[in-house]
PDB file of C-alpha atoms in Angstrom:
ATOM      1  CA  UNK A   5     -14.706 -19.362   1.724  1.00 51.00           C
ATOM      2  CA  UNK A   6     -11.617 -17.360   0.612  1.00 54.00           C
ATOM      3  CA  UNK A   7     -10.776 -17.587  -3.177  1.00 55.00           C
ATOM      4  CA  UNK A   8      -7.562 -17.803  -4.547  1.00 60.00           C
ATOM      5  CA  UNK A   9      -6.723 -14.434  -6.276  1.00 61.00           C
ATOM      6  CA  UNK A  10      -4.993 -15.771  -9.428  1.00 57.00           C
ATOM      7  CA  UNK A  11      -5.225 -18.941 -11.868  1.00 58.00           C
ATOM      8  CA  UNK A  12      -3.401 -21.406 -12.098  1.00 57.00           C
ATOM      9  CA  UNK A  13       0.092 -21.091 -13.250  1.00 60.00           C
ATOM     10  CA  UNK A  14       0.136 -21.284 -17.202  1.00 52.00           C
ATOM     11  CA  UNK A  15       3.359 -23.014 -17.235  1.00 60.00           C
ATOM     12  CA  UNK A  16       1.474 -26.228 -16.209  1.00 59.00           C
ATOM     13  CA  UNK A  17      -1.343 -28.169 -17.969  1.00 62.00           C
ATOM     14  CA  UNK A  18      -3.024 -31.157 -17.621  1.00 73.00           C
ATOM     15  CA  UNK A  19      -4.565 -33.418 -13.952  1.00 77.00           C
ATOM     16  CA  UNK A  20      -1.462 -31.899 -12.617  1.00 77.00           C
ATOM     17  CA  UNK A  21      -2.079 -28.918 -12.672  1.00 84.00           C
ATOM     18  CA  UNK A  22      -5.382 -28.874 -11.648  1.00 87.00           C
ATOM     19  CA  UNK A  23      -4.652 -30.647  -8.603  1.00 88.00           C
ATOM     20  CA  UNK A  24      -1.681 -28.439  -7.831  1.00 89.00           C
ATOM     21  CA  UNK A  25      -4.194 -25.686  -8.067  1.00 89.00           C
ATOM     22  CA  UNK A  26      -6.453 -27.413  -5.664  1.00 90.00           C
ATOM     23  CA  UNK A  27      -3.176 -27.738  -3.010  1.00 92.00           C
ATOM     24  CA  UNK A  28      -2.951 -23.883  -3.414  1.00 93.00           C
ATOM     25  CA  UNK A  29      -6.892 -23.123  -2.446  1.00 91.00           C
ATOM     26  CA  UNK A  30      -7.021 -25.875   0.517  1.00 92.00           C
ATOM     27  CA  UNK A  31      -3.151 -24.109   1.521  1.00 93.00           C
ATOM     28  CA  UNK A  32      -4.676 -20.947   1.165  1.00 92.00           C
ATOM     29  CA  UNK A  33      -7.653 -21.192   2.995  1.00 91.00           C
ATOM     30  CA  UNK A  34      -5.775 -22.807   6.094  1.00 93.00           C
ATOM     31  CA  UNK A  35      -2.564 -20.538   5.991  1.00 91.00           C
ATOM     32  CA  UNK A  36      -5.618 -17.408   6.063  1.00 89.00           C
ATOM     33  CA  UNK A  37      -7.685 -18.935   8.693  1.00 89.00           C
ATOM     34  CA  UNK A  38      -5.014 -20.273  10.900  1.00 90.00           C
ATOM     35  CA  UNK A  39      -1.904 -18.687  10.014  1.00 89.00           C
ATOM     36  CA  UNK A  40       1.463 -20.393   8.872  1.00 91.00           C
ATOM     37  CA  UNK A  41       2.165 -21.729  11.964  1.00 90.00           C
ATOM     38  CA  UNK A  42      -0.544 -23.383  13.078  1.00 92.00           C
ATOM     39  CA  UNK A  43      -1.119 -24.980   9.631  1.00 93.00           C
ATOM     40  CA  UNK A  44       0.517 -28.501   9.188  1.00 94.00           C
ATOM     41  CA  UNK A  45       1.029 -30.431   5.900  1.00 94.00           C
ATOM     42  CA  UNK A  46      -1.586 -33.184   7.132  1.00 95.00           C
ATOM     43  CA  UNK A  47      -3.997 -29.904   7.692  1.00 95.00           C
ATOM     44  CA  UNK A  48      -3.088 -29.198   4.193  1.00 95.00           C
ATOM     45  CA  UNK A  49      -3.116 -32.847   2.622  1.00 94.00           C
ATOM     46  CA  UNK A  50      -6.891 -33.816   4.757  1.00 95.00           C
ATOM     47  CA  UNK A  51      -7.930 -30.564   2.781  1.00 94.00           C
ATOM     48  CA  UNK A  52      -6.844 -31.463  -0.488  1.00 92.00           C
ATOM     49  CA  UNK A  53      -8.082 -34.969  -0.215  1.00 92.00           C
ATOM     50  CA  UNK A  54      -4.840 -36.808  -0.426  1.00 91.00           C
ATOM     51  CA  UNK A  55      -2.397 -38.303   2.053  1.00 90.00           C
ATOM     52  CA  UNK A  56       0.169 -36.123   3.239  1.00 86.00           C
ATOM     53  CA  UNK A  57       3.252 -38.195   1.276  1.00 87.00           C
ATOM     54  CA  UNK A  58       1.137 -37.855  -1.911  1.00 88.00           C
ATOM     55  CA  UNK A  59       1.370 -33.573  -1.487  1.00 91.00           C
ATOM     56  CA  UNK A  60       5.184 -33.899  -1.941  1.00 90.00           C
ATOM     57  CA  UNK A  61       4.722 -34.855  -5.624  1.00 89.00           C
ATOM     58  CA  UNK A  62       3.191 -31.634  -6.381  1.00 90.00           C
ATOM     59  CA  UNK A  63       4.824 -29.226  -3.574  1.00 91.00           C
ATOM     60  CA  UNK A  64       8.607 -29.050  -1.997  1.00 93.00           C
ATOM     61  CA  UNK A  65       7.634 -28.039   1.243  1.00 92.00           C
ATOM     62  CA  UNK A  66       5.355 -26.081   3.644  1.00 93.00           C
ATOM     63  CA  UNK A  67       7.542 -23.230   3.454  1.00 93.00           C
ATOM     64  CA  UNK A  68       7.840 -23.013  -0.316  1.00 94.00           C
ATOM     65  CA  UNK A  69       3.865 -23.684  -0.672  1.00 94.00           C
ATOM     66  CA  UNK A  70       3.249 -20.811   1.501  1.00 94.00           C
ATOM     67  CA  UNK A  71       5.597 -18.230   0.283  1.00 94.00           C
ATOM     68  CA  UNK A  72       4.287 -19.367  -3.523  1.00 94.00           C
ATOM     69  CA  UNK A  73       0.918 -18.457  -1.658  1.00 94.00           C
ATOM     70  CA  UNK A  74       1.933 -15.066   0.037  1.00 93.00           C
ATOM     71  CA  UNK A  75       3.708 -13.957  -3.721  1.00 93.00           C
ATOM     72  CA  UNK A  76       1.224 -14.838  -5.766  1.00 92.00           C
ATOM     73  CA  UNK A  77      -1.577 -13.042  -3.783  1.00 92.00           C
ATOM     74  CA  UNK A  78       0.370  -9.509  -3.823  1.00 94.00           C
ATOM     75  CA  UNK A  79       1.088  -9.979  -7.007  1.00 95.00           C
ATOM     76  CA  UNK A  80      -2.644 -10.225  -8.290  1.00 93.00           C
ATOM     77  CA  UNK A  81      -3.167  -7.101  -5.647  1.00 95.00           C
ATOM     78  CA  UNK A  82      -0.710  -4.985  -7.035  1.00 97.00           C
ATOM     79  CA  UNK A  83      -2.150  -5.577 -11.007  1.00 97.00           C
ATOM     80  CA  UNK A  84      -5.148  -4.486  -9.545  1.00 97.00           C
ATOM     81  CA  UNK A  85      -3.498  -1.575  -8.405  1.00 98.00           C
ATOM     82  CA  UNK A  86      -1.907  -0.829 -11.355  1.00 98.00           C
ATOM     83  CA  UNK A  87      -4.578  -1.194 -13.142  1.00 98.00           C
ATOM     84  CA  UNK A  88      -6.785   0.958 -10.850  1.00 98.00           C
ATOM     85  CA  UNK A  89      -3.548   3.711 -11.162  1.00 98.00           C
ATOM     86  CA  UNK A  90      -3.584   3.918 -14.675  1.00 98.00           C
ATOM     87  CA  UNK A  91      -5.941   6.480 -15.881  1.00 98.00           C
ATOM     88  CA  UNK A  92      -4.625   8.906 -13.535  1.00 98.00           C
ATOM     89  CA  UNK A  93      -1.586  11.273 -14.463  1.00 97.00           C
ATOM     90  CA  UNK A  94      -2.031  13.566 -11.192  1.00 98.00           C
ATOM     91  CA  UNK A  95      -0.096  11.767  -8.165  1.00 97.00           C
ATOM     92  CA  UNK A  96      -3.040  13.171  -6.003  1.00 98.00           C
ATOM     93  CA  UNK A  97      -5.300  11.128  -7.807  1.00 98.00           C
ATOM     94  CA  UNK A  98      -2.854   8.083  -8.422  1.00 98.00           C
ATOM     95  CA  UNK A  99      -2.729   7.950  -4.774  1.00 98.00           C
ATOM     96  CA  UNK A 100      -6.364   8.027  -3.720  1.00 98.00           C
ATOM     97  CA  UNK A 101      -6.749   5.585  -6.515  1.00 99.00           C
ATOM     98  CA  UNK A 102      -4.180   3.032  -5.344  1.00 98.00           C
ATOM     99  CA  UNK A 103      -5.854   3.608  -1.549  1.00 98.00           C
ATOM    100  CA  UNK A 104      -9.185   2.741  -2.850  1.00 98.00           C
ATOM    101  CA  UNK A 105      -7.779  -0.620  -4.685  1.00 98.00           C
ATOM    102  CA  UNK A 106      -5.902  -1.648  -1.737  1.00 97.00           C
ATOM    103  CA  UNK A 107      -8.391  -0.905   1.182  1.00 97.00           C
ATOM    104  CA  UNK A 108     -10.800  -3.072  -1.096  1.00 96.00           C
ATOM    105  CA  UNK A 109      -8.645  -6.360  -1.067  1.00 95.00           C
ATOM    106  CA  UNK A 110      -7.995  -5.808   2.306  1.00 93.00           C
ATOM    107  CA  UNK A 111     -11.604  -5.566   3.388  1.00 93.00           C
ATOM    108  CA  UNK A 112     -12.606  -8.418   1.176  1.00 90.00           C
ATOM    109  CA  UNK A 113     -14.145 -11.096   2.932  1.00 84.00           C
ATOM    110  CA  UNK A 114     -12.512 -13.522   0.734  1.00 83.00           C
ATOM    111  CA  UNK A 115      -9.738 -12.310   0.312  1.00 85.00           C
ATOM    112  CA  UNK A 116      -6.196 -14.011   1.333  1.00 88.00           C
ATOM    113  CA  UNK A 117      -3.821 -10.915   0.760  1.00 88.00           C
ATOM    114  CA  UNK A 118      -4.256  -9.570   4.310  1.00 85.00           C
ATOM    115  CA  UNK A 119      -3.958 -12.759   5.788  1.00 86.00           C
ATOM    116  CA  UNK A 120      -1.085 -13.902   4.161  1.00 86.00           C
ATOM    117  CA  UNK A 121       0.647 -10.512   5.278  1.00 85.00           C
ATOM    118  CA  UNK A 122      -0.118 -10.952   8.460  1.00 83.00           C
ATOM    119  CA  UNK A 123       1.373 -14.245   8.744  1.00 83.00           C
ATOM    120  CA  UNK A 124       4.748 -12.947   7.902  1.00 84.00           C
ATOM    121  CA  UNK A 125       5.388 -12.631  11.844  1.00 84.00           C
ATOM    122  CA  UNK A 126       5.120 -16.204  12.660  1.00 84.00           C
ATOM    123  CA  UNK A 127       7.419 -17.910   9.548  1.00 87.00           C
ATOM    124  CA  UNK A 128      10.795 -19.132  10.170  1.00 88.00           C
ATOM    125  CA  UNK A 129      13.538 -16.693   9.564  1.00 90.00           C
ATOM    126  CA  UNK A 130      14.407 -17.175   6.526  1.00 87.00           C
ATOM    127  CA  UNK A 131      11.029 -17.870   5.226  1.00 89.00           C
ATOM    128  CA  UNK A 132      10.004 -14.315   6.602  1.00 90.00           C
ATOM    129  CA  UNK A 133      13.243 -12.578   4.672  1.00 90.00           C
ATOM    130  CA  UNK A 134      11.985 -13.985   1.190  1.00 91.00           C
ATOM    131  CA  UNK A 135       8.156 -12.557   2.104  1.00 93.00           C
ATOM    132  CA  UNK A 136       9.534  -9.353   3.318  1.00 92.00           C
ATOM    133  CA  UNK A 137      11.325  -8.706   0.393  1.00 93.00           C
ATOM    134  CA  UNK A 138       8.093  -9.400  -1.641  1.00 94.00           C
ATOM    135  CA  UNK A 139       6.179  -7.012   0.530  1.00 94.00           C
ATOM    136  CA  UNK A 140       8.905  -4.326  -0.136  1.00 95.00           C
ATOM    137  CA  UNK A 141       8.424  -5.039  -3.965  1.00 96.00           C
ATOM    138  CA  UNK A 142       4.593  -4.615  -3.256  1.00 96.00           C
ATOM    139  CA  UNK A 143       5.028  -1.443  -1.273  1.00 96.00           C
ATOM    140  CA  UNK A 144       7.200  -0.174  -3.364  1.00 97.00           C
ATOM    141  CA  UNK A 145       3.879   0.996  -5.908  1.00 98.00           C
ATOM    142  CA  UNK A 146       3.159   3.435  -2.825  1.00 98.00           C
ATOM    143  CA  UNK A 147       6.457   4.553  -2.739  1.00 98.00           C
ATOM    144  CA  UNK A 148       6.943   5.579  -6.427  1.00 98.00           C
ATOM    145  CA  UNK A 149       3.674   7.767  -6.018  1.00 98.00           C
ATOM    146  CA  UNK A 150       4.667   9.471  -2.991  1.00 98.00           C
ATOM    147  CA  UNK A 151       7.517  10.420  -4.222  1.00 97.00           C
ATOM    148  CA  UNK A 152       6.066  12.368  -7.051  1.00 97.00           C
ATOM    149  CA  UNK A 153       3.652  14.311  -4.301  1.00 97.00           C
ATOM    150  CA  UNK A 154       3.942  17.818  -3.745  1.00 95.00           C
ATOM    151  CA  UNK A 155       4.825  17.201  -0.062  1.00 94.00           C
ATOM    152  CA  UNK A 156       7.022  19.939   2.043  1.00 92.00           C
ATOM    153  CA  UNK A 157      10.414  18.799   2.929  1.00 92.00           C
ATOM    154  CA  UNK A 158       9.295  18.691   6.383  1.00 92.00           C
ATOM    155  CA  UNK A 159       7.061  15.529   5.792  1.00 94.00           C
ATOM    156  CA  UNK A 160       9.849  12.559   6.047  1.00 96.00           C
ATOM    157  CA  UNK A 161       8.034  10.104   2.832  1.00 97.00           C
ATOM    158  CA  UNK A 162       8.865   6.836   4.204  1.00 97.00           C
ATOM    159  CA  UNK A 163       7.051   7.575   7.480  1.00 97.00           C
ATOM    160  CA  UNK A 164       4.457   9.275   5.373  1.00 97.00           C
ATOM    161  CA  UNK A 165       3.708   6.137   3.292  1.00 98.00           C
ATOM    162  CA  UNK A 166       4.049   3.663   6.597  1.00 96.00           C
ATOM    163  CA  UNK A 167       1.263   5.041   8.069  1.00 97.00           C
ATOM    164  CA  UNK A 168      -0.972   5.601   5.483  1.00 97.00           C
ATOM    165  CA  UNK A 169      -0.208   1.427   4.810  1.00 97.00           C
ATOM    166  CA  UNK A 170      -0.584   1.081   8.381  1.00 95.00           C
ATOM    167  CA  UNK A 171      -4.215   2.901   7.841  1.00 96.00           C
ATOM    168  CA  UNK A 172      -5.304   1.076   4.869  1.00 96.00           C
ATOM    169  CA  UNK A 173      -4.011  -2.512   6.136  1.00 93.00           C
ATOM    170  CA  UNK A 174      -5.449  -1.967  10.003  1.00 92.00           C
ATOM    171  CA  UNK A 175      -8.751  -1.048   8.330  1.00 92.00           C
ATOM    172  CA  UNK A 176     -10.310  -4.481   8.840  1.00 90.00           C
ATOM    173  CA  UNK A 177      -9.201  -4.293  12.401  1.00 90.00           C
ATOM    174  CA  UNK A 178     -12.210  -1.985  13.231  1.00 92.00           C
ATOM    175  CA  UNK A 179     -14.515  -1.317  10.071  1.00 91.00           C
ATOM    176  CA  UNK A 180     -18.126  -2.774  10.059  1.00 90.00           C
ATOM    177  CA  UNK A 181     -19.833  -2.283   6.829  1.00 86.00           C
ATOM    178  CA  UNK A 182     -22.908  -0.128   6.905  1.00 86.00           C
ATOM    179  CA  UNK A 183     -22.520   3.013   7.523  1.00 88.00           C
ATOM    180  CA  UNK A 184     -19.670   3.656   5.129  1.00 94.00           C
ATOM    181  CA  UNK A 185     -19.139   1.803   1.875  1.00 94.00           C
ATOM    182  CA  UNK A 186     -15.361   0.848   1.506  1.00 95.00           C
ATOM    183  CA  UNK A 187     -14.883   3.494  -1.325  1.00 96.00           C
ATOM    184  CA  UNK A 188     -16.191   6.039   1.283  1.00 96.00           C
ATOM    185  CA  UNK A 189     -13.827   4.774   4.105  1.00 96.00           C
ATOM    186  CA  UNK A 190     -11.058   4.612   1.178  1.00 96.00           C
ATOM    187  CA  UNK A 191     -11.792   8.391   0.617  1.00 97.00           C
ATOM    188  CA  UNK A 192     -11.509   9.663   4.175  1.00 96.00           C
ATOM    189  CA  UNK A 193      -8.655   7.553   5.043  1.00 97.00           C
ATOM    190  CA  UNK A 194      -6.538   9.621   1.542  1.00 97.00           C
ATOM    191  CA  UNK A 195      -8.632  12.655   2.512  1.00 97.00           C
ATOM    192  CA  UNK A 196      -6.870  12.995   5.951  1.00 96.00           C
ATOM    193  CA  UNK A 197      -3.856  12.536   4.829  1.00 96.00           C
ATOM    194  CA  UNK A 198      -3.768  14.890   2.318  1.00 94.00           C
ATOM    195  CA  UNK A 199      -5.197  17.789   4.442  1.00 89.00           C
ATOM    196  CA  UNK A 200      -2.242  17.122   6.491  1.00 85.00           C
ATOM    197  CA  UNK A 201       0.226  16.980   3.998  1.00 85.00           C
ATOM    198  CA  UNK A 202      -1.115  20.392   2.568  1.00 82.00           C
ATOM    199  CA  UNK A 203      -1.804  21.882   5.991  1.00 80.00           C
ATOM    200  CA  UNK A 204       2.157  20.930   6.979  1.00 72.00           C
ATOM    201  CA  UNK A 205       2.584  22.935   3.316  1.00 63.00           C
ATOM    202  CA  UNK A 206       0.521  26.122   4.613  1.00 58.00           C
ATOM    203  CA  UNK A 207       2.403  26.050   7.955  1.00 57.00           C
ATOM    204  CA  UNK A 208       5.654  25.965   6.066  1.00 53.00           C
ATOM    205  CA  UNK A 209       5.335  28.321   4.038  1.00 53.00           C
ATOM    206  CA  UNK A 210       3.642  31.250   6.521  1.00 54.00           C
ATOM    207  CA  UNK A 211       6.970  30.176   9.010  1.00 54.00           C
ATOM    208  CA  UNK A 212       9.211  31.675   6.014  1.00 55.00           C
ATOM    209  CA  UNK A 213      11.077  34.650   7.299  1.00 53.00           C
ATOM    210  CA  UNK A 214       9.468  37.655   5.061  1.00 52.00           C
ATOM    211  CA  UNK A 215      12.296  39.377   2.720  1.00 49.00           C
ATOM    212  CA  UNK A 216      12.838  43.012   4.001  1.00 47.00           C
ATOM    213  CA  UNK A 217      10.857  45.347   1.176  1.00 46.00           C
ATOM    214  CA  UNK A 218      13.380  47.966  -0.451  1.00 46.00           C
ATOM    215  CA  UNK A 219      13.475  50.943   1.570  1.00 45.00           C
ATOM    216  CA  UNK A 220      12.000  53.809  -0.996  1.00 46.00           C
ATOM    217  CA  UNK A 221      14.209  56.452  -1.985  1.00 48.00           C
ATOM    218  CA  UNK A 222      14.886  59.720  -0.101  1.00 47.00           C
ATOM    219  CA  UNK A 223      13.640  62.581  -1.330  1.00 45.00           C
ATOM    220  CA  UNK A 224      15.938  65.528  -2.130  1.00 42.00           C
ATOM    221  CA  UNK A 225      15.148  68.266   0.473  1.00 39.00           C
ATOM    222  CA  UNK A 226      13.443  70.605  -2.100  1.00 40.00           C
ATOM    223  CA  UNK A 227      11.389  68.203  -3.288  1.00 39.00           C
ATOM    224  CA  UNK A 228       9.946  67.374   0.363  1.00 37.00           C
ATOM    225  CA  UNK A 229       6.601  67.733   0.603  1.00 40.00           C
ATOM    226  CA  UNK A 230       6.301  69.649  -2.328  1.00 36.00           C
ATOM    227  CA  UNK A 231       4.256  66.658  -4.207  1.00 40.00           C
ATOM    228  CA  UNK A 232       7.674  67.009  -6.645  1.00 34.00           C
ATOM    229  CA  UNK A 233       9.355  63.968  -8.298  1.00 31.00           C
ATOM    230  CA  UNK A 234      11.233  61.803  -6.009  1.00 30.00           C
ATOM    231  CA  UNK A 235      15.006  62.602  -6.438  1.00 31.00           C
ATOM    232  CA  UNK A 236      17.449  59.205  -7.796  1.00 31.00           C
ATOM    233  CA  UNK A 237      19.887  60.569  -5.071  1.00 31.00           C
ATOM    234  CA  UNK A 238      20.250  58.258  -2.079  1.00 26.00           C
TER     235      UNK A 238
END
């Protein structure tokens, strides 16, 4: 069973919101498992335990409950990021601490974040422009600590931090817990990247046309292998 990631909103007290908050979880757990598409209001209503006129009273629509749904959950992961950030000063260790947050609510059994990202693809238009420029907002963490990496200027950042998102958000495509723990997998995914980013640094620099040394001053012609001071003349 996939949990809800935040409580309910504070705004709203009472039966009502309790049962709004029970909408959200039965929403949730259908818009994760099924994806928005395939997820109708009856779906929705049958879940809650209520008849699908009834659901109007507490929701405006299918597309409002799910991008409520799809906010609220990167929301609650990017606190946890920040939070996870915040002892760190080094962007080196900001980074592999935001990797290790975000590969962890991603791998989370219960967790609705990657779900409700993945959804994104089959929302109406317009639905899909509000939740991409949530997801923007959300990436947006990764992009303020990139930017403060020592990277060469011949590492583009944007591409930089779209596949190391693409990394820690494909994760759950192929990882089966056992042999690494998710911190471990968290580690080698940042490791990797790193190693490249200061290997591309290494190459850069050795590829740096060497300054021509000084020539040393001639020697006058007495002082020619004599062992004698070398002359100022030139």
């Amino acid at each position: 069973m996939r949990a809800l990631p935040f409580s309910p909103n504070s705004d709203e007290t009472g039966a009502h919101a309790e049962r709004r908050q029970e909408i959200l979880e039965a929403a949730a757990q259908l818009f994760a498992e099924r994806g928005y598409k395939a997820t109708s209001i009856r779906q929705i209503a049958d879940a809650a335990g209520m008849m699908a006129g009834s659901l109007y009273y507490h929701i405006e629509s299918k597309e409002s409950l799910f991008v409520e749904i799809h906010n609220r959950a990167l929301d609650a992961a990017a606190s946890r990021i920040f939070s996870a950030i915040a002892p760190h000063t080094a962007p080196w260790a900001r980074l592999e601490a935001a990797c290790t947050e975000l590969l962890d609510i991603q791998l989370s059994l219960t967790s609705i974040t990657l779900p409700m990202m993945n959804s994104i693809v089959s929302a109406p238009p317009d639905v899909r422009d509000a939740l991409v420029k949530k997801r923007d907002e959300f990436e947006s963490i990764f992009r303020n600590i990139i930017d403060d990496l020592p990277l060469p200027a011949t590492i583009d950042r944007d591409i930089y931090r779209i596949l190391l998102l693409r990394a820690l958000n494909t994760a759950n495509d192929w990882y089966r817990s056992g042999r690494m723990s998710h911190d471990q997998i968290a580690h080698q995914i940042f490791t990797i990247f790193k190693h490249q980013a200061e290997s591309e640094t290494d190459i850069t620099a050795s590829s740096r046309p060497r300054s021509r040394s000084a020539a040393p001053p001639r020697r006058s012609r007495a002082a020619r292998g004599t062992g004698a001071p070398v002359s100022s003349e030139i």
